[in-house]
Amino acid sequence: MEQAYTDDATVELKKGVRVGVEVPDEGTYVAVIERIEGRVVDVELLDDVPDGALPPNRVVNVFIPRPAGLYCWLSRVIGQSRRTALSFTMIDPVRLQQRRRYERVEVDIPAVVRRVRGGRRGRAQNVRIADLSIGGLQLIGAVTLATVDTVVVDADLGHGLVSLDGQVVMSYPTSDGSRVAHVAFAADYPGIHERVAGEVSPGLSVSS
């Protein structure tokens, strides 16, 4: 019997929900849940996955974005019945990576964003960074980014060009035909601390 899985953190996994499957040292793949039985989940992969990237027993990070942040589960691969079908078992409780916990500052910085699929970078898309914090940024432009996409953003924050890796936690269109994408950083970037500190008024703490 098909089920929905609800963790104590009140996020629900059920058929039709879009998730990210992060494979260490390989990249992140987008998938849609097809079936849930207990802690076993079957998904349909929307990305082309290289042969050997998802062998049985490999531990992956499955995540789903929500307004509060990224809900993540460590999971173990059971196997693939076909190239685009994947089954895995959730092996730990949900954990929440909170979204944009830090003070945001408004900026207007030109940048280039690329979607990363299977460790490969896609085409460059011109955007502008509209706000910036220690934990992430907001992009605006005529882009084709979707929630759970893994991206790399290239921009000059004042001390030369830097590449920023992250995941799209929210993406939506605007009335003028552009698109807004909120990106959570995948790592800590000291240069951003300096840029944000320089934009925040004296006496205002950077962390919320």
Short mmCIF file of C-alpha atoms in Angstrom, two decimals:
data_model
loop_
_atom_site.label_atom_id
_atom_site.label_comp_id
_atom_site.label_asym_id
_atom_site.label_seq_id
_atom_site.Cartn_x
_atom_site.Cartn_y
_atom_site.Cartn_z
CA MET A 1 0.00 0.00 0.00
CA GLU A 2 1.39 3.39 -0.99
CA GLN A 3 2.12 5.72 1.91
CA ALA A 4 3.28 9.22 2.68
CA TYR A 5 6.19 9.60 5.05
CA THR A 6 6.01 12.43 7.58
CA ASP A 7 8.94 13.17 9.86
CA ASP A 8 8.81 14.92 13.22
CA ALA A 9 9.90 18.12 11.46
CA THR A 10 6.46 18.25 9.78
CA VAL A 11 7.70 17.90 6.22
CA GLU A 12 5.92 15.31 4.10
CA LEU A 13 7.29 13.09 1.39
CA LYS A 14 4.66 11.68 -0.96
CA LYS A 15 4.11 10.78 -4.59
CA GLY A 16 4.75 13.69 -6.95
CA VAL A 17 7.07 15.62 -4.61
CA ARG A 18 10.25 16.86 -6.28
CA VAL A 19 13.48 16.08 -4.41
CA GLY A 20 17.21 16.43 -4.87
CA VAL A 21 19.53 13.42 -4.63
CA GLU A 22 23.04 14.59 -3.71
CA VAL A 23 25.80 12.08 -4.44
CA PRO A 24 29.14 12.84 -2.73
CA ASP A 25 31.88 13.78 -5.24
CA GLU A 26 29.44 13.29 -8.15
CA GLY A 27 26.82 16.04 -8.07
CA THR A 28 23.11 16.42 -7.46
CA TYR A 29 20.28 14.90 -9.47
CA VAL A 30 16.64 15.99 -9.55
CA ALA A 31 13.97 13.33 -9.04
CA VAL A 32 10.23 12.93 -8.42
CA ILE A 33 8.84 10.52 -5.82
CA GLU A 34 6.85 7.66 -7.36
CA ARG A 35 6.13 5.43 -4.35
CA ILE A 36 6.80 5.16 -0.60
CA GLU A 37 6.61 2.03 1.56
CA GLY A 38 7.69 2.70 5.13
CA ARG A 39 11.19 4.17 4.80
CA VAL A 40 11.74 2.82 1.28
CA VAL A 41 11.29 5.42 -1.46
CA ASP A 42 11.11 4.90 -5.24
CA VAL A 43 11.87 7.91 -7.42
CA GLU A 44 11.99 8.75 -11.12
CA LEU A 45 15.24 10.51 -12.00
CA LEU A 46 14.80 13.57 -14.22
CA ASP A 47 18.54 13.91 -14.91
CA ASP A 48 20.85 11.67 -16.86
CA VAL A 49 22.93 9.78 -14.27
CA PRO A 50 26.34 8.39 -15.31
CA ASP A 51 26.79 4.63 -15.12
CA GLY A 52 28.07 3.55 -11.72
CA ALA A 53 27.15 6.79 -9.93
CA LEU A 54 24.40 5.15 -7.84
CA PRO A 55 25.50 1.60 -6.95
CA PRO A 56 23.69 -0.41 -4.23
CA ASN A 57 24.59 0.62 -0.65
CA ARG A 58 25.88 4.04 -1.67
CA VAL A 59 24.91 6.69 0.88
CA VAL A 60 23.29 9.79 -0.61
CA ASN A 61 21.71 12.95 0.79
CA VAL A 62 18.06 13.38 -0.21
CA PHE A 63 16.64 16.85 0.30
CA ILE A 64 13.51 18.89 -0.25
CA PRO A 65 13.38 22.71 -0.10
CA ARG A 66 10.75 24.49 1.95
CA PRO A 67 10.45 28.14 3.09
CA ALA A 68 12.24 27.31 6.36
CA GLY A 69 15.20 25.78 4.51
CA LEU A 70 16.38 22.42 3.20
CA TYR A 71 15.01 19.29 4.85
CA CYS A 72 17.59 16.52 4.38
CA TRP A 73 17.72 12.76 4.94
CA LEU A 74 20.75 10.50 4.65
CA SER A 75 19.64 7.53 2.57
CA ARG A 76 21.13 4.28 1.27
CA VAL A 77 20.68 3.21 -2.35
CA ILE A 78 18.88 -0.11 -2.84
CA GLY A 79 19.30 -0.19 -6.61
CA GLN A 80 18.00 0.86 -10.00
CA SER A 81 15.37 -1.23 -11.82
CA ARG A 82 16.08 0.84 -14.94
CA ARG A 83 18.27 3.81 -15.83
CA THR A 84 15.81 6.47 -14.63
CA ALA A 85 14.35 4.55 -11.64
CA LEU A 86 16.01 4.59 -8.22
CA SER A 87 15.07 3.03 -4.87
CA PHE A 88 16.60 4.01 -1.55
CA THR A 89 16.06 3.59 2.19
CA MET A 90 16.03 6.58 4.54
CA ILE A 91 18.55 5.79 7.29
CA ASP A 92 18.39 8.78 9.61
CA PRO A 93 15.87 11.37 10.89
CA VAL A 94 15.28 14.56 8.99
CA ARG A 95 17.59 17.49 9.66
CA LEU A 96 16.86 21.07 8.73
CA GLN A 97 19.43 23.35 7.13
CA GLN A 98 17.85 26.68 7.95
CA ARG A 99 17.49 29.15 5.13
CA ARG A 100 19.19 32.54 5.19
CA ARG A 101 19.69 32.81 8.94
CA TYR A 102 21.86 35.89 8.47
CA GLU A 103 21.33 39.56 7.79
CA ARG A 104 20.75 40.23 4.09
CA VAL A 105 22.06 43.32 2.35
CA GLU A 106 20.70 44.73 -0.89
CA VAL A 107 23.25 44.81 -3.71
CA ASP A 108 23.25 45.07 -7.50
CA ILE A 109 26.07 42.89 -8.81
CA PRO A 110 26.27 41.34 -12.30
CA ALA A 111 26.91 37.61 -12.25
CA VAL A 112 26.85 34.45 -14.33
CA VAL A 113 25.04 31.34 -13.12
CA ARG A 114 25.33 27.78 -14.42
CA ARG A 115 23.29 24.73 -13.47
CA VAL A 116 25.41 21.75 -12.39
CA ARG A 117 24.14 18.29 -13.34
CA GLY A 118 26.15 15.15 -12.75
CA GLY A 119 29.27 17.18 -12.05
CA ARG A 120 28.99 18.99 -15.40
CA ARG A 121 28.30 22.72 -15.76
CA GLY A 122 25.54 23.85 -18.08
CA ARG A 123 25.30 26.98 -20.21
CA ALA A 124 26.07 30.36 -18.72
CA GLN A 125 23.11 32.60 -17.87
CA ASN A 126 23.50 36.30 -17.09
CA VAL A 127 21.84 37.45 -13.87
CA ARG A 128 22.13 40.11 -11.19
CA ILE A 129 22.64 39.47 -7.49
CA ALA A 130 19.89 41.45 -5.72
CA ASP A 131 20.74 40.59 -2.13
CA LEU A 132 23.56 38.85 -0.34
CA SER A 133 24.13 37.22 3.05
CA ILE A 134 26.68 34.91 4.61
CA GLY A 135 24.36 31.98 3.90
CA GLY A 136 23.17 32.71 0.37
CA LEU A 137 21.99 35.18 -2.24
CA GLN A 138 19.08 36.17 -4.43
CA LEU A 139 19.42 36.12 -8.22
CA ILE A 140 17.21 37.95 -10.71
CA GLY A 141 17.25 37.43 -14.47
CA ALA A 142 15.81 35.60 -17.46
CA VAL A 143 16.99 32.24 -16.16
CA THR A 144 15.67 28.68 -16.31
CA LEU A 145 16.55 27.65 -12.77
CA ALA A 146 14.22 25.43 -10.76
CA THR A 147 13.93 24.56 -7.09
CA VAL A 148 16.52 21.95 -5.96
CA ASP A 149 18.90 22.76 -8.84
CA THR A 150 22.59 22.78 -7.93
CA VAL A 151 24.32 25.88 -9.32
CA VAL A 152 27.61 27.74 -9.45
CA VAL A 153 27.54 31.55 -9.47
CA ASP A 154 30.53 33.54 -10.79
CA ALA A 155 30.74 37.16 -9.65
CA ASP A 156 33.15 39.88 -8.60
CA LEU A 157 32.29 40.86 -5.03
CA GLY A 158 34.96 43.54 -4.90
CA HIS A 159 38.19 41.52 -4.68
CA GLY A 160 38.19 39.67 -7.99
CA LEU A 161 36.06 36.94 -9.54
CA VAL A 162 34.83 34.17 -7.24
CA SER A 163 32.82 31.01 -7.85
CA LEU A 164 30.05 30.25 -5.35
CA ASP A 165 28.47 26.79 -5.17
CA GLY A 166 24.93 26.44 -3.91
CA GLN A 167 21.44 24.99 -4.24
CA VAL A 168 18.26 26.74 -5.36
CA VAL A 169 15.83 26.61 -2.43
CA MET A 170 13.12 28.70 -4.09
CA SER A 171 12.45 29.85 -7.66
CA TYR A 172 9.50 31.82 -9.03
CA PRO A 173 8.60 34.11 -11.98
CA THR A 174 8.05 37.86 -11.78
CA SER A 175 5.45 39.99 -13.54
CA ASP A 176 8.03 41.35 -16.00
CA GLY A 177 9.02 37.92 -17.29
CA SER A 178 12.18 37.55 -15.24
CA ARG A 179 12.76 34.91 -12.60
CA VAL A 180 13.91 35.10 -8.99
CA ALA A 181 16.06 32.32 -7.54
CA HIS A 182 17.08 32.08 -3.88
CA VAL A 183 20.36 30.20 -3.50
CA ALA A 184 21.75 28.66 -0.30
CA PHE A 185 25.53 28.35 -0.29
CA ALA A 186 27.04 24.87 -0.11
CA ALA A 187 30.13 26.14 1.74
CA ASP A 188 31.41 29.04 3.82
CA TYR A 189 32.99 31.85 1.80
CA PRO A 190 35.13 34.25 3.91
CA GLY A 191 35.10 36.90 1.18
CA ILE A 192 31.34 37.23 1.56
CA HIS A 193 31.72 37.95 5.28
CA GLU A 194 33.85 40.96 4.32
CA ARG A 195 31.45 42.18 1.64
CA VAL A 196 28.39 41.85 3.87
CA ALA A 197 30.17 43.52 6.80
CA GLY A 198 31.08 46.41 4.55
CA GLU A 199 27.46 46.91 3.48
CA VAL A 200 25.85 46.63 6.93
CA SER A 201 25.57 49.86 8.88
CA PRO A 202 27.76 50.28 12.00
CA GLY A 203 26.31 48.72 15.11
CA LEU A 204 24.11 46.24 13.21
CA SER A 205 24.99 42.60 13.79
CA VAL A 206 25.50 40.51 10.65
CA SER A 207 24.01 37.35 12.15
CA SER A 208 20.33 37.29 13.01
#
